[in-house]
mmCIF file of C-alpha atoms in Angstrom:
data_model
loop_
_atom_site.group_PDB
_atom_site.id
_atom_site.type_symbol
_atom_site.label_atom_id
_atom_site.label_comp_id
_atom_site.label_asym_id
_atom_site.label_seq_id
_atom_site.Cartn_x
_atom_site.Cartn_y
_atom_site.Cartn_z
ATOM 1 C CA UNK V 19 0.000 0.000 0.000
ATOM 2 C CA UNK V 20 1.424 3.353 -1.164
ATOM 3 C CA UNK V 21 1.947 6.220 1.581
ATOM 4 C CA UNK V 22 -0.378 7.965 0.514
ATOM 5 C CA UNK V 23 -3.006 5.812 0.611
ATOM 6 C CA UNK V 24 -2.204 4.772 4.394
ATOM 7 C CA UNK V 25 -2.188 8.601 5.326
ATOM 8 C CA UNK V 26 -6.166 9.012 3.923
ATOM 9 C CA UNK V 27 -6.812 5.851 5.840
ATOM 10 C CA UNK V 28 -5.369 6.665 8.900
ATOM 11 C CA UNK V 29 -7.113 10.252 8.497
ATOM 12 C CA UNK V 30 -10.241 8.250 7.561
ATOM 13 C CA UNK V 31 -9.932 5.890 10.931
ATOM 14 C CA UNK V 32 -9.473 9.095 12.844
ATOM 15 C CA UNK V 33 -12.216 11.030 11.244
ATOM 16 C CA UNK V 34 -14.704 8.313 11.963
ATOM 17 C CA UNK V 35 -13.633 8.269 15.712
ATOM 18 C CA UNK V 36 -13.654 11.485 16.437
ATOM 19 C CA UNK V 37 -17.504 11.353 14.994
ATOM 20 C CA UNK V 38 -17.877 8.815 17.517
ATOM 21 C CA UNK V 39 -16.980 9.949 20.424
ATOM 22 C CA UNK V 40 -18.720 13.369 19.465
ATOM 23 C CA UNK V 41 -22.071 11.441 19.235
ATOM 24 C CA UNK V 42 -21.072 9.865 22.394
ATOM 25 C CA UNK V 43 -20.476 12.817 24.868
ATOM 26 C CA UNK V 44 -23.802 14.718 23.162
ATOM 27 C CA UNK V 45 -25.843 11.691 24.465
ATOM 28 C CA UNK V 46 -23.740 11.341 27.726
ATOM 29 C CA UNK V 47 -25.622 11.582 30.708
ATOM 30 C CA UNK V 48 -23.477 12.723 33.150
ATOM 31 C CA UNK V 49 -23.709 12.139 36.630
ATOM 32 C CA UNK V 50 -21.931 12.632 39.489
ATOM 33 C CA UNK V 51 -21.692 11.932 43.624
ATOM 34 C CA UNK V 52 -23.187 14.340 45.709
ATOM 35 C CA UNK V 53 -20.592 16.714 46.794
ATOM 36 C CA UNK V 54 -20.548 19.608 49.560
ATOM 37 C CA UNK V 55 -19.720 23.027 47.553
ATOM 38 C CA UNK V 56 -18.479 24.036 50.345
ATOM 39 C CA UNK V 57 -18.560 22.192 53.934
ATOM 40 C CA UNK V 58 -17.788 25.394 56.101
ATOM 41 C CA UNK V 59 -19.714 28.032 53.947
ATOM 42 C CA UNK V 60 -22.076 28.060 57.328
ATOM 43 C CA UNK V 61 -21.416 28.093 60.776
ATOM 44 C CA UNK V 62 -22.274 24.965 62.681
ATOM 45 C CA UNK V 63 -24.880 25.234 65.249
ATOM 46 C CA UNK V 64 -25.486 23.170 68.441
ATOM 47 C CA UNK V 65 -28.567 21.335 66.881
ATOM 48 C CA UNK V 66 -26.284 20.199 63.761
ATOM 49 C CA UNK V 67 -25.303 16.529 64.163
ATOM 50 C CA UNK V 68 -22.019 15.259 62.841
ATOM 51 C CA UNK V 69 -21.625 14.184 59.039
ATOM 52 C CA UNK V 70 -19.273 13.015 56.421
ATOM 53 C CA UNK V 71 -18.976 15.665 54.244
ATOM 54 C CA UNK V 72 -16.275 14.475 51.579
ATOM 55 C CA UNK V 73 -13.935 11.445 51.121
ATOM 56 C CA UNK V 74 -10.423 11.614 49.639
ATOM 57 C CA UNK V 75 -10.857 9.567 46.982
ATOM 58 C CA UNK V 76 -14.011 10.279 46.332
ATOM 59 C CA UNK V 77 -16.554 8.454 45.986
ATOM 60 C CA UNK V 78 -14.421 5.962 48.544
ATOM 61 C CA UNK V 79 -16.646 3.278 49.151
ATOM 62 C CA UNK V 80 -16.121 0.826 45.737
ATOM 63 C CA UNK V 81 -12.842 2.897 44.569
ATOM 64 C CA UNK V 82 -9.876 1.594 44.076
ATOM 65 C CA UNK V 83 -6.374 3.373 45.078
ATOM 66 C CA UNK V 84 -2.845 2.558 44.686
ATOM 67 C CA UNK V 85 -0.883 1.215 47.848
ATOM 68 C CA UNK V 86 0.360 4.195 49.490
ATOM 69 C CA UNK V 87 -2.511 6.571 48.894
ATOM 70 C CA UNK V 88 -3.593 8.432 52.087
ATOM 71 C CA UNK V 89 -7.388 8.427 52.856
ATOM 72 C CA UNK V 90 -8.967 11.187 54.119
ATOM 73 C CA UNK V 91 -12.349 11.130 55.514
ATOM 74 C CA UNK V 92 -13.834 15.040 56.336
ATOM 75 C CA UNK V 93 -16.623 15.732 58.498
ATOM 76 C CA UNK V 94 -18.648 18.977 59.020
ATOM 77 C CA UNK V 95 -17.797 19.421 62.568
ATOM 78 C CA UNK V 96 -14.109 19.641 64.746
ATOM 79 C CA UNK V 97 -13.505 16.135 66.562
ATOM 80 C CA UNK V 98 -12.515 16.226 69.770
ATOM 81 C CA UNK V 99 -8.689 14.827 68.804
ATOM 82 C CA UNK V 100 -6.596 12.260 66.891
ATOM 83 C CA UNK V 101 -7.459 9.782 70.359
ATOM 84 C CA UNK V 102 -11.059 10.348 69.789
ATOM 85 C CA UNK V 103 -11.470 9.358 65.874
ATOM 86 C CA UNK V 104 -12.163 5.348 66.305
ATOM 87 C CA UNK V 105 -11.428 3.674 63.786
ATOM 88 C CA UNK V 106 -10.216 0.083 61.875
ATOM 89 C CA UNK V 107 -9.186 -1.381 59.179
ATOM 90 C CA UNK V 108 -10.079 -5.283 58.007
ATOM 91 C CA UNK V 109 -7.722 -6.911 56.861
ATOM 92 C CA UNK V 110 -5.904 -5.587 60.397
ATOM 93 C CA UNK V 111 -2.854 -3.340 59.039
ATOM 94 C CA UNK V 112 -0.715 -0.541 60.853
ATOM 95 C CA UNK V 113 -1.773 2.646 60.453
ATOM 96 C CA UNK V 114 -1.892 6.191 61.746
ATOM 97 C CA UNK V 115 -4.235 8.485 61.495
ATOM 98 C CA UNK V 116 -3.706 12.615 61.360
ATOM 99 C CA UNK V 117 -5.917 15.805 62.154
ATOM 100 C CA UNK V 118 -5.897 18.830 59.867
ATOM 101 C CA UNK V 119 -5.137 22.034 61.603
ATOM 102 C CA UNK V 120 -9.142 22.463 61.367
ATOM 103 C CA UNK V 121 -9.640 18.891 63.054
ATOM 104 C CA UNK V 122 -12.967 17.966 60.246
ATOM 105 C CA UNK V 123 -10.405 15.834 58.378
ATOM 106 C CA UNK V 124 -8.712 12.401 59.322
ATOM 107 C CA UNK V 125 -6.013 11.408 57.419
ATOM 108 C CA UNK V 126 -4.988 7.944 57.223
ATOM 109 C CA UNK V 127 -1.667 6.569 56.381
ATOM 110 C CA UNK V 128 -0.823 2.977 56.552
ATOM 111 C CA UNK V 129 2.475 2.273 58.055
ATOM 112 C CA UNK V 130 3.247 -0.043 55.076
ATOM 113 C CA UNK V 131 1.659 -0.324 51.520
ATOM 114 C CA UNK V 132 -1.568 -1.586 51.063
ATOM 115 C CA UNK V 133 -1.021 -5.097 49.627
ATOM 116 C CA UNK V 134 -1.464 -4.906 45.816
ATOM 117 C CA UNK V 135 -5.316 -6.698 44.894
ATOM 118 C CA UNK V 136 -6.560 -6.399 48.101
ATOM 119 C CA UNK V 137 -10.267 -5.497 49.377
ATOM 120 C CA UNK V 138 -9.780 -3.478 52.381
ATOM 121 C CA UNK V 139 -12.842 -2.384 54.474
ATOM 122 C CA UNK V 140 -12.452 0.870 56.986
ATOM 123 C CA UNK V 141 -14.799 1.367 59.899
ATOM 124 C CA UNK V 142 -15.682 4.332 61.509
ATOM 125 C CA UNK V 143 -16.992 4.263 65.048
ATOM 126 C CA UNK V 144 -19.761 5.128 67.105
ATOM 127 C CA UNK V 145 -17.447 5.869 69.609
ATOM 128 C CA UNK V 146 -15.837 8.883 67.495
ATOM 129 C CA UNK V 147 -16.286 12.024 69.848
ATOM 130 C CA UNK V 148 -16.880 15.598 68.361
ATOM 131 C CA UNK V 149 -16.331 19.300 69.979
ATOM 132 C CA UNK V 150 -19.685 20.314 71.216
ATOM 133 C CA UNK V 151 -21.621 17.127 70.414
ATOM 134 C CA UNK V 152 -19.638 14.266 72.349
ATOM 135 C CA UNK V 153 -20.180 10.646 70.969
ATOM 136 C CA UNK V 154 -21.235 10.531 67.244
ATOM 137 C CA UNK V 155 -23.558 7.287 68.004
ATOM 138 C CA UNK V 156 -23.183 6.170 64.682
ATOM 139 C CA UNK V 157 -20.837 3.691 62.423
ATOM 140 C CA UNK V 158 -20.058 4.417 59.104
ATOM 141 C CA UNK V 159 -18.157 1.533 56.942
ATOM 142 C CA UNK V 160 -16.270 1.887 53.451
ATOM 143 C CA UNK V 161 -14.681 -0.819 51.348
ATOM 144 C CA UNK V 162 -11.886 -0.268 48.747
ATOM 145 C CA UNK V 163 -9.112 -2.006 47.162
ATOM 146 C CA UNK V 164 -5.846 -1.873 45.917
ATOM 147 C CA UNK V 165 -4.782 -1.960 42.542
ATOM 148 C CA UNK V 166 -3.523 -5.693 41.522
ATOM 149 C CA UNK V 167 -0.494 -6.042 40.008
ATOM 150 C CA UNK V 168 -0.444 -8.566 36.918
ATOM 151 C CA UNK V 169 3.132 -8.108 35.732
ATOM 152 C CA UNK V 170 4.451 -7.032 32.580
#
């Protein structure tokens, strides 16, 4: 086949592909997770009761992350402190877990990589205590795994 010839059918292939995905992302639906705008835009009253606001990833629960990513889990209120934010992770694994200056977000950071192709599932405890409100009373649970490695 002459060059020429593969150039029009190359810009041919492309042509038709482009089209394609055009017609695709016109008839897209797109949806996406409830997100917070802006979790502090209002002051917190008394009355408001603790929430998750965000996850880092987000959506967490389903997602899958590489083996050193950090998870961060932000609430609309302060918690009390790092002590205070009960938590666990099943399959058991090290980890620590760190307050933003603002205490809404916990960060946590295994002590290891997460083991590649793994389901991990995170609890959250009733037992976590917030400024103001004391024991949350409630348990929140996300599952997420690892990437798998399947060589080169």
């Amino acid at each position: 086949m002459s060059k020429s010839k593969k150039l029009i059918l190359i810009l041919i292939v492309v042509l038709i592909c482009g089209g394609l995905l055009t017609t695709f992302w016109k008839n897209k639906k797109i949806t996406t997770p409830m997100q917070v705008k802006n979790p502090t835009a209002r002051s917190i009253t008394q009355n408001d009761p603790p929430q998750i606001v965000a996850t880092k990833p987000d959506p967490l629960e389903n997602n899958i992350i590489a083996s050193t990513d950090i998870v961060e889990i932000t609430f609309n209120r302060p918690m009390e402190n790092v002590g205070e934010f009960k938590s666990k992770i099943e399959p058991k694994i090290e980890y620590t877990v760190e307050l933003s200056d603002d205490r809404k977000t916990a960060k946590i950071k295994p002590a290891k990589p997460y083991q590649l192709g793994a389901t991990y599932t995170l609890f959250i405890g009733t037992e976590t205590k917030f400024d103001g409100v004391g024991r949350w009373g409630e348990e929140k649970i996300f599952h997420y795994k690892t990437i798998a490695y399947r060589g080169v």
